PDB file of C-alpha atoms in Angstrom:
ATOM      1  CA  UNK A   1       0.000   0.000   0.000  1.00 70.00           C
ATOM      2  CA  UNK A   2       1.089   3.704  -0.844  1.00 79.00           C
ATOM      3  CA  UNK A   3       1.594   5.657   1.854  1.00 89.00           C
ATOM      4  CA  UNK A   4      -0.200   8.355  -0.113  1.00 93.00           C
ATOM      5  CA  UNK A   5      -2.717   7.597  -2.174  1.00 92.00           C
ATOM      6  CA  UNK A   6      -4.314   9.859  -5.155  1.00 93.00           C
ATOM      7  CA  UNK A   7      -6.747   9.487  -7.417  1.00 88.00           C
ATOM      8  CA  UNK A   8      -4.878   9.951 -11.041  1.00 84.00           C
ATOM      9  CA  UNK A   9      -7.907  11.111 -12.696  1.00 86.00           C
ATOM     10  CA  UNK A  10      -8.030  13.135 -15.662  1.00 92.00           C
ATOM     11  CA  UNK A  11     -11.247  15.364 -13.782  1.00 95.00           C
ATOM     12  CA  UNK A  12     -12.695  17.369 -16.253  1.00 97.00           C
ATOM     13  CA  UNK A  13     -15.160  20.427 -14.938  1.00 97.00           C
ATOM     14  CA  UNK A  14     -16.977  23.331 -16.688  1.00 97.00           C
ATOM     15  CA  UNK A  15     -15.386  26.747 -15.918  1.00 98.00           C
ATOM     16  CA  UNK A  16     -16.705  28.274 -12.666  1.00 97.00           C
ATOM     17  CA  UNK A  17     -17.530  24.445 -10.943  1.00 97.00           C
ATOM     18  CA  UNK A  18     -16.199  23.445  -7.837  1.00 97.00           C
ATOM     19  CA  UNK A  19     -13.444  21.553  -7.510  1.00 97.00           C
ATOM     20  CA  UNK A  20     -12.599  18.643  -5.137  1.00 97.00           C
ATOM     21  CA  UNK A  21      -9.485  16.802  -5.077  1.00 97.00           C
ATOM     22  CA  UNK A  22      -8.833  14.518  -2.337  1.00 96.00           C
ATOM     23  CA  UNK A  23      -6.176  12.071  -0.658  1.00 96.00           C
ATOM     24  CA  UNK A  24      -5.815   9.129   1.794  1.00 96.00           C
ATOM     25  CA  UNK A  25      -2.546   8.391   3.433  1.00 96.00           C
ATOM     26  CA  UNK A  26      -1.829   5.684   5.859  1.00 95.00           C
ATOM     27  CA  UNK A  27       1.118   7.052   8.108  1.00 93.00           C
ATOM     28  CA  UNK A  28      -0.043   8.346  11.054  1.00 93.00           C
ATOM     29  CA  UNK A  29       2.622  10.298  11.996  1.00 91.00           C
ATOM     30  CA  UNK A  30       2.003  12.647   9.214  1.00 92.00           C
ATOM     31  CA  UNK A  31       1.533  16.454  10.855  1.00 90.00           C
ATOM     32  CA  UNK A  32       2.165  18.286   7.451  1.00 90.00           C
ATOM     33  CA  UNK A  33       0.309  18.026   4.360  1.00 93.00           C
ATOM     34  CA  UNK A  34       0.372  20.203   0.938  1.00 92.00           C
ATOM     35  CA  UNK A  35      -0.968  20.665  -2.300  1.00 95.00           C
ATOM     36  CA  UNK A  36       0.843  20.918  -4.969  1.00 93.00           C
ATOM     37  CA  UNK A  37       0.085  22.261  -8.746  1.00 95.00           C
ATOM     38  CA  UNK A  38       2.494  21.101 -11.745  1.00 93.00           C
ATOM     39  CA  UNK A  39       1.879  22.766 -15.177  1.00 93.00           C
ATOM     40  CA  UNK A  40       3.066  19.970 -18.373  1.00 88.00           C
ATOM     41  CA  UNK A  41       6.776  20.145 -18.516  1.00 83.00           C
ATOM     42  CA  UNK A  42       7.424  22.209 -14.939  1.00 88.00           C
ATOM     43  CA  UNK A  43       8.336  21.997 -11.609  1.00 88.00           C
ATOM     44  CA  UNK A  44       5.468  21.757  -9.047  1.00 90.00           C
ATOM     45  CA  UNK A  45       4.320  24.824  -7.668  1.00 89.00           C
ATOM     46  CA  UNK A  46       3.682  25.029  -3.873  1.00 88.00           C
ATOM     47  CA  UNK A  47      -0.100  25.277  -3.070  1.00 92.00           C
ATOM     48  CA  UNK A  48      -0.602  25.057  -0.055  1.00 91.00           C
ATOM     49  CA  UNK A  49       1.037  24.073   3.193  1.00 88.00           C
ATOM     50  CA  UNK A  50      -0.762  23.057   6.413  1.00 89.00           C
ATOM     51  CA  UNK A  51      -0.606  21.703  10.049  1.00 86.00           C
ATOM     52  CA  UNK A  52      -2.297  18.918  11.177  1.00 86.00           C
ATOM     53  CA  UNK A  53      -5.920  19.123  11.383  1.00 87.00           C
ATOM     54  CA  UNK A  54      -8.543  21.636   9.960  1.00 89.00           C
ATOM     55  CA  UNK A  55      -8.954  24.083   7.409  1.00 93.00           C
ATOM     56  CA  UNK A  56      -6.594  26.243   5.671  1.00 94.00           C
ATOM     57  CA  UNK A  57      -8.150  28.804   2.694  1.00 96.00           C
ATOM     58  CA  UNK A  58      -6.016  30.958   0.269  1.00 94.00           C
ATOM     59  CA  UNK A  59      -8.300  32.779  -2.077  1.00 96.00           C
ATOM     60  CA  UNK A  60      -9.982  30.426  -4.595  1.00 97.00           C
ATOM     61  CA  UNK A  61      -8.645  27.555  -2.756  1.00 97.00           C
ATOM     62  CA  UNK A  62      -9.105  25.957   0.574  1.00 97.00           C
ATOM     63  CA  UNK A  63      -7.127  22.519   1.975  1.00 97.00           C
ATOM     64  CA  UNK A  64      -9.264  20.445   3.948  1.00 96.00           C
ATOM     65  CA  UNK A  65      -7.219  17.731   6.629  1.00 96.00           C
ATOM     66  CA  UNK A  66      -9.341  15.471   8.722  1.00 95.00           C
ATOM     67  CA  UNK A  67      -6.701  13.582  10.410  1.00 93.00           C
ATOM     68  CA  UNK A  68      -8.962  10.856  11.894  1.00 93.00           C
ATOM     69  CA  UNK A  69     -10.047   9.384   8.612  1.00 95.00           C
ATOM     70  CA  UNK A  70      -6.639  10.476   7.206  1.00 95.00           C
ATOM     71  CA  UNK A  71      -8.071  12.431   4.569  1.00 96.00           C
ATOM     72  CA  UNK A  72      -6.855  15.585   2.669  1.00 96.00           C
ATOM     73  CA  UNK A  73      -8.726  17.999   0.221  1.00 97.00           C
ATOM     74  CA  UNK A  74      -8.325  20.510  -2.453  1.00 97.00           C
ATOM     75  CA  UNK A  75     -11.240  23.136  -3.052  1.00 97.00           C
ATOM     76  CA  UNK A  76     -10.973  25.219  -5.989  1.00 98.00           C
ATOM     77  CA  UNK A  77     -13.632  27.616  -6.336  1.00 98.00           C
ATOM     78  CA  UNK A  78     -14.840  29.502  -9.205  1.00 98.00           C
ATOM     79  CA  UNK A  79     -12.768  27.327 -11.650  1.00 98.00           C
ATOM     80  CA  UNK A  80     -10.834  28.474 -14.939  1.00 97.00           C
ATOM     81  CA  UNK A  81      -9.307  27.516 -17.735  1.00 97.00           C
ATOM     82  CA  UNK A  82      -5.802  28.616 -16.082  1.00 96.00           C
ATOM     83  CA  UNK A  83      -6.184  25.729 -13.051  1.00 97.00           C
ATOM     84  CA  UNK A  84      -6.487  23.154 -15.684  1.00 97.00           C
ATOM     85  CA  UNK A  85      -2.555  20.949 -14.525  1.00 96.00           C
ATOM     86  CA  UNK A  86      -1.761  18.091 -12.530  1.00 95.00           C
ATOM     87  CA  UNK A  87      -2.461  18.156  -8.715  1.00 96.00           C
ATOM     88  CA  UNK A  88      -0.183  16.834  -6.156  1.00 95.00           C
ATOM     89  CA  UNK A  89      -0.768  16.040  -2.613  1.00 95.00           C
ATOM     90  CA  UNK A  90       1.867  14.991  -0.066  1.00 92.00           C
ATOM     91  CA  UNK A  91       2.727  14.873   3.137  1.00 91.00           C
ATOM     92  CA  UNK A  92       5.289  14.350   5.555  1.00 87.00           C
ATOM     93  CA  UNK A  93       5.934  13.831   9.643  1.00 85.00           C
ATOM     94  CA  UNK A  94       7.984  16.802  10.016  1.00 77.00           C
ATOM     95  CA  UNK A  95      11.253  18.264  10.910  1.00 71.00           C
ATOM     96  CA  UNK A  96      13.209  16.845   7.844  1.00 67.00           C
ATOM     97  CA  UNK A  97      11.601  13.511   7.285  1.00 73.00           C
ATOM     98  CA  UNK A  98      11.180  12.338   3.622  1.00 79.00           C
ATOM     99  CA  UNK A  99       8.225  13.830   1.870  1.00 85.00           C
ATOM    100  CA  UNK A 100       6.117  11.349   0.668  1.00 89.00           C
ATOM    101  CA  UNK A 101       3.706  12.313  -2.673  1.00 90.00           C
ATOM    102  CA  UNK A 102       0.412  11.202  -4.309  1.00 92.00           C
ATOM    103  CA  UNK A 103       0.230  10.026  -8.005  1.00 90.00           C
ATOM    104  CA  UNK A 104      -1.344  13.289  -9.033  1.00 93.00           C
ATOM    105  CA  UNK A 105      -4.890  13.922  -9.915  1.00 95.00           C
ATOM    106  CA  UNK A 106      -4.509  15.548 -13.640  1.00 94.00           C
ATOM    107  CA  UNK A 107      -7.378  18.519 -13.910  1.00 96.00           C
ATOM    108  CA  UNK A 108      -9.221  19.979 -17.016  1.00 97.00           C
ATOM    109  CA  UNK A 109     -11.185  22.789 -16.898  1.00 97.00           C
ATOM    110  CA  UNK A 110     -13.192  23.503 -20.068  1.00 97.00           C
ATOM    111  CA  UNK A 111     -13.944  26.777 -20.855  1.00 96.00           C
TER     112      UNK A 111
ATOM    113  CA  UNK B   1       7.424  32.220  -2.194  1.00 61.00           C
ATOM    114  CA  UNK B   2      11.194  31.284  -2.565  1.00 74.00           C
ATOM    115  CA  UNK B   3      13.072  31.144  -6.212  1.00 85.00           C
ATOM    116  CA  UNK B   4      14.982  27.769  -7.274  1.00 90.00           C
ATOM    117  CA  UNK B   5      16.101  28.038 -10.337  1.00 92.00           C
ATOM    118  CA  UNK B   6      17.465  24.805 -11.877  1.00 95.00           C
ATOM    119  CA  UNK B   7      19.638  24.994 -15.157  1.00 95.00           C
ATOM    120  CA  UNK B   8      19.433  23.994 -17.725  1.00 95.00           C
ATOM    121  CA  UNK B   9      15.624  23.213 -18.880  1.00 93.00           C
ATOM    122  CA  UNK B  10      16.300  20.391 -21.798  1.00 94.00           C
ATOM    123  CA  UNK B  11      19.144  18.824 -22.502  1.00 95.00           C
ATOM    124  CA  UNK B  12      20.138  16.415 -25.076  1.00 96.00           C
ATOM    125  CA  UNK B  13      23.367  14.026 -25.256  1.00 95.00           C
ATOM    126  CA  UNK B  14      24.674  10.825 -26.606  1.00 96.00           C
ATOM    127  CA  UNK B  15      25.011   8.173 -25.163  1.00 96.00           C
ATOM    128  CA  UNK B  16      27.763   7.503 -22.790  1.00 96.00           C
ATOM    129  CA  UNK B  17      28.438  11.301 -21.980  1.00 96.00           C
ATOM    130  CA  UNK B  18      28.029  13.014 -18.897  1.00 97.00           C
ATOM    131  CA  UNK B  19      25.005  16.106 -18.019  1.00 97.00           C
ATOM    132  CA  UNK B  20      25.000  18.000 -15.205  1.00 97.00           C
ATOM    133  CA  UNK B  21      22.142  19.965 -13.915  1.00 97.00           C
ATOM    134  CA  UNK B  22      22.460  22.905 -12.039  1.00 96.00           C
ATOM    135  CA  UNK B  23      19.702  24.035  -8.847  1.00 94.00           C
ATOM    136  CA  UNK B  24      20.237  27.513  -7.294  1.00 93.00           C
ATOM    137  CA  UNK B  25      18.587  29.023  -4.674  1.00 89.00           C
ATOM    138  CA  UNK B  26      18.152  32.523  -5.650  1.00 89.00           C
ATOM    139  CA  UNK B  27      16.511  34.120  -2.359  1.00 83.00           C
ATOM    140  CA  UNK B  28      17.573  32.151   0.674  1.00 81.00           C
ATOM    141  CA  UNK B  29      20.072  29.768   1.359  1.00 82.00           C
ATOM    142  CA  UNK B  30      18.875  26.060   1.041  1.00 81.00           C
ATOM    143  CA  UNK B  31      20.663  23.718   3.634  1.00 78.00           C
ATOM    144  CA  UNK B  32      18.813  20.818   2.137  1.00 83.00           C
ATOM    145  CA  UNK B  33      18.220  20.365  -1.228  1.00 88.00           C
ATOM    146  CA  UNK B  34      16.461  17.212  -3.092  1.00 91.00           C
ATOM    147  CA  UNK B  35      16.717  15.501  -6.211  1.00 94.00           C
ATOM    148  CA  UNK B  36      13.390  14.155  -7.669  1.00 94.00           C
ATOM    149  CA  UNK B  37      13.200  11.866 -10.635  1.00 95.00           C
ATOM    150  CA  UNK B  38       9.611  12.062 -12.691  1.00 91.00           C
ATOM    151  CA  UNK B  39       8.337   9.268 -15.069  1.00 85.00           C
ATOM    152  CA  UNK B  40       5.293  10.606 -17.706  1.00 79.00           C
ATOM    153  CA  UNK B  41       2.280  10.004 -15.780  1.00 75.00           C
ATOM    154  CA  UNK B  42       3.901   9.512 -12.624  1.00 80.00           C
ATOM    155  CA  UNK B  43       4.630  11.088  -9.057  1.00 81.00           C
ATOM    156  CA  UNK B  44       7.746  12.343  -8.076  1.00 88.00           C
ATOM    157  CA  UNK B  45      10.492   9.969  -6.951  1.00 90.00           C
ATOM    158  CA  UNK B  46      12.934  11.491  -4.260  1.00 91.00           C
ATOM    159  CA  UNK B  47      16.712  10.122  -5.747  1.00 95.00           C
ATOM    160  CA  UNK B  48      18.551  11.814  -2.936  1.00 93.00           C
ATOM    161  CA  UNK B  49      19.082  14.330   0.006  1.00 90.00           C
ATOM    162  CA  UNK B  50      22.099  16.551  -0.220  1.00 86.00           C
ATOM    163  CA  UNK B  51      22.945  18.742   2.675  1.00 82.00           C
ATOM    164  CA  UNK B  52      25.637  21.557   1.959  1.00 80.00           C
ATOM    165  CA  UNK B  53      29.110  20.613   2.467  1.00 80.00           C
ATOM    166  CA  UNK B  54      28.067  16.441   3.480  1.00 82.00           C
ATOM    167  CA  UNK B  55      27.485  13.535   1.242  1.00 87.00           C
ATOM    168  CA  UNK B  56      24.290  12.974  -0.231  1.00 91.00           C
ATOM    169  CA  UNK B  57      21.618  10.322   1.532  1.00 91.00           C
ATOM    170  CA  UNK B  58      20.562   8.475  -1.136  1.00 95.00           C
ATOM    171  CA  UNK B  59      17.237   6.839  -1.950  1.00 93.00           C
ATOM    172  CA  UNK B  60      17.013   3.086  -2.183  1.00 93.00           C
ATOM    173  CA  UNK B  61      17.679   1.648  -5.354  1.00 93.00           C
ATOM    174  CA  UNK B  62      19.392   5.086  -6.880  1.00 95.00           C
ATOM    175  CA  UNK B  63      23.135   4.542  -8.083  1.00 94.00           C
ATOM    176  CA  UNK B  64      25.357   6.981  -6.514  1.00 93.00           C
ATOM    177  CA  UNK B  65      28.050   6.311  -8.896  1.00 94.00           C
ATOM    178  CA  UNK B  66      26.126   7.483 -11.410  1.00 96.00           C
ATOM    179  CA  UNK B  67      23.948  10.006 -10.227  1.00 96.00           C
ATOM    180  CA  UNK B  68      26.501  12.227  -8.380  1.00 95.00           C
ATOM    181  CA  UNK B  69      25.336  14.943  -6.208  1.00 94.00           C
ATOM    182  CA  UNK B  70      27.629  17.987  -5.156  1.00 90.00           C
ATOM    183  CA  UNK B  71      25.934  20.938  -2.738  1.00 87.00           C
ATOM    184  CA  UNK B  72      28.954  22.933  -2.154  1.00 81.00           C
ATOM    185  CA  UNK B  73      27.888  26.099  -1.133  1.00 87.00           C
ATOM    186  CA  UNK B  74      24.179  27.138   0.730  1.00 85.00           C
ATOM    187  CA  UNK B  75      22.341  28.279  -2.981  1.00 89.00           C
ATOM    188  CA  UNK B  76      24.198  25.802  -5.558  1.00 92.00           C
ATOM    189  CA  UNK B  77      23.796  21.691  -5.858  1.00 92.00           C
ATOM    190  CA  UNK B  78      24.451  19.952  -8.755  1.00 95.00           C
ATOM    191  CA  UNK B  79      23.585  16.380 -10.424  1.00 96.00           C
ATOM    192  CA  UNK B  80      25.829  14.478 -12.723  1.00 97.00           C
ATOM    193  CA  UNK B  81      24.256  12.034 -14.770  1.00 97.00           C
ATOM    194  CA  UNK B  82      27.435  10.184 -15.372  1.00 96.00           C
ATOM    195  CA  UNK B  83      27.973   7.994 -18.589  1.00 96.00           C
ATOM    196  CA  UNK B  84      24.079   8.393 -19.614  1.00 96.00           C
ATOM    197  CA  UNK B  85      21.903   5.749 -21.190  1.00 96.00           C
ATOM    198  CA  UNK B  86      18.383   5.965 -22.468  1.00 95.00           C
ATOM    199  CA  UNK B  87      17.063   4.838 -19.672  1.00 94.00           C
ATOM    200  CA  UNK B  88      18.771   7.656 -17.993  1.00 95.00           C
ATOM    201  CA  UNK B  89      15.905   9.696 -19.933  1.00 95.00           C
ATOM    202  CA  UNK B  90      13.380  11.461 -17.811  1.00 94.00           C
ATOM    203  CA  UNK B  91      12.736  15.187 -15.931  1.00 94.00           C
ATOM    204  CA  UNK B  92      14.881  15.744 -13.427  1.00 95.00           C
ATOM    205  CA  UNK B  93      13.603  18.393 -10.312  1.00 94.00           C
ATOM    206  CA  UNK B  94      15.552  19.668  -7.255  1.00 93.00           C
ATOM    207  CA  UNK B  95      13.666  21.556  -4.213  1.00 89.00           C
ATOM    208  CA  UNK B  96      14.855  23.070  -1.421  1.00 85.00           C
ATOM    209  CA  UNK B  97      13.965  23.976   2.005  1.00 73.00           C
ATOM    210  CA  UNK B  98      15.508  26.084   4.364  1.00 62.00           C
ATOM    211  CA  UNK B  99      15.905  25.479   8.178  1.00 55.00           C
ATOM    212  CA  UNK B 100      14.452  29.069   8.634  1.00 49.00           C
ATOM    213  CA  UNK B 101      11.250  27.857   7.256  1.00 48.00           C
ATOM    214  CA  UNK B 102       9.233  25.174   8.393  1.00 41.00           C
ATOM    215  CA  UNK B 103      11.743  21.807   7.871  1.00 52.00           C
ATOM    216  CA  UNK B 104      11.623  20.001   5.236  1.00 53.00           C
ATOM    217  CA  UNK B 105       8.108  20.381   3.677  1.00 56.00           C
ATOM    218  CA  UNK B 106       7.925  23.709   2.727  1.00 70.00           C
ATOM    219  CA  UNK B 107       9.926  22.515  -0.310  1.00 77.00           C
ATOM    220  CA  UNK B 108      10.233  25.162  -3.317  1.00 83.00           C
ATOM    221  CA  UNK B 109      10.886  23.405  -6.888  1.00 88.00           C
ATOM    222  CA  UNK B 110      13.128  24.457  -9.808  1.00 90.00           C
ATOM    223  CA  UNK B 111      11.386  24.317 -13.096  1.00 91.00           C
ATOM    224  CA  UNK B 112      12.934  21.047 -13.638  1.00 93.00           C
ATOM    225  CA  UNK B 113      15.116  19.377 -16.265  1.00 95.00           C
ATOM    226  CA  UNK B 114      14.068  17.055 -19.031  1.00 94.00           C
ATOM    227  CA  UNK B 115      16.552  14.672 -20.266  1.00 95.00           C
ATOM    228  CA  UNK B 116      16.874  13.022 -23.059  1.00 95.00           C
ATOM    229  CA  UNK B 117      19.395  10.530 -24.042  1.00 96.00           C
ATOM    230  CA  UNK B 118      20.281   9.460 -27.660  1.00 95.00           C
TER     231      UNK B 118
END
């Protein structure tokens, strides 16, 4: 079993929907988790970052961790054309442990 | 957030020659950076840990002899693909985090390297 697990998708939406992306992982000494966005042919872009359990929202986006069922969420609100890339969760136990990434969920937004 | 910049972007080479790829941190100094290895389709797959001025950890599996790692300074590692093979073929990322940040998962990626081996 993965320690992360991801759903590789592809997820299309209409412009404007909701988004949910979502993860399991099975360590339990996870404490950080982030989200990750990769264009084609780039380096991932870091997302967002968050501590243990709860919510953490950045503009169109809000991360979702509900450490008792060890799952982790991606919001995007308002979708467009521009979000449409490859979505990577990961997470890791801290200090300077190995991080440990999903798969990817690959999203398409159609105008 | 922080700049890595990783040099250069595409490369090309026969086969049996020798790449390396360049990762700077532009903003802060990295005491850790990492070497990720990604297949089409695929996650990332961490090759190794450098840590300035110490030998690279490296990742089960990964050849050290021919993926050599060098992070001399706080803002500059390097990988050497040495003698490369097609199989050697694939996109190459480094990150880095800085112990003024939050450890190790705060990671900031370089735009990555893609490979390609004749």
């Amino acid at each position: 079993q993965k320690e992360v697990e991801q759903d590789p998708g592809p997820l299309s939406v209409p412009e404007g929907a909701i988004v949910s992306l979502n993860c399991t992982y099975s360590n339990s000494a996870f404490q950080y988790f982030m989200w990750y966005r990769q264009y084609s042919r780039k380096g991932p872009e870091l997302l967002m970052y968050t501590y243990s359990s709860g919510n953490k929202e950045d503009g169109r986006f809000t991360a979702q961790v509900d450490k008792s069922s060890k799952y982790i969420s991606l919001f995007i609100r308002d979708s467009q054309p521009s979000d449409s890339a490859t979505y990577l969760c990961a997470s890791y136990s801290g200090g300077y442990q190995k991080v440990t990434f999903g798969t990817g969920t690959k999203l398409q937004v159609i105008p | 957030g922080a700049v890595v910049s990783q040099h250069p972007s595409w490369v090309i080479c026969k086969s049996g020659t020798s790449v390396k790829i360049e990762c700077r941190s532009l903003d802060f100094q990295a005491t850790t950076m990492f070497w990720y290895r990604q297949f089409p389709k695929q996650s990332l797959m961490l090759m190794a840990t450098s840590n300035e001025g110490s030998k690279a950890t490296y990742e089960q599996g990964v050849e050290k002899d021919k993926f050599l790692i060098n992070h001399a300074s706080l803002t500059l590692s390097t990988l050497t693909v040495t003698s490369a093979h097609p199989e050697d073929s694939s996109f190459y990322i480094c990150s880095a985090g800085t112990s003024g940040r939050a450890g190790t998962g705060e990671l900031f990626f370089g735009e990555g390297s893609r490979l390609t081996v004749l």
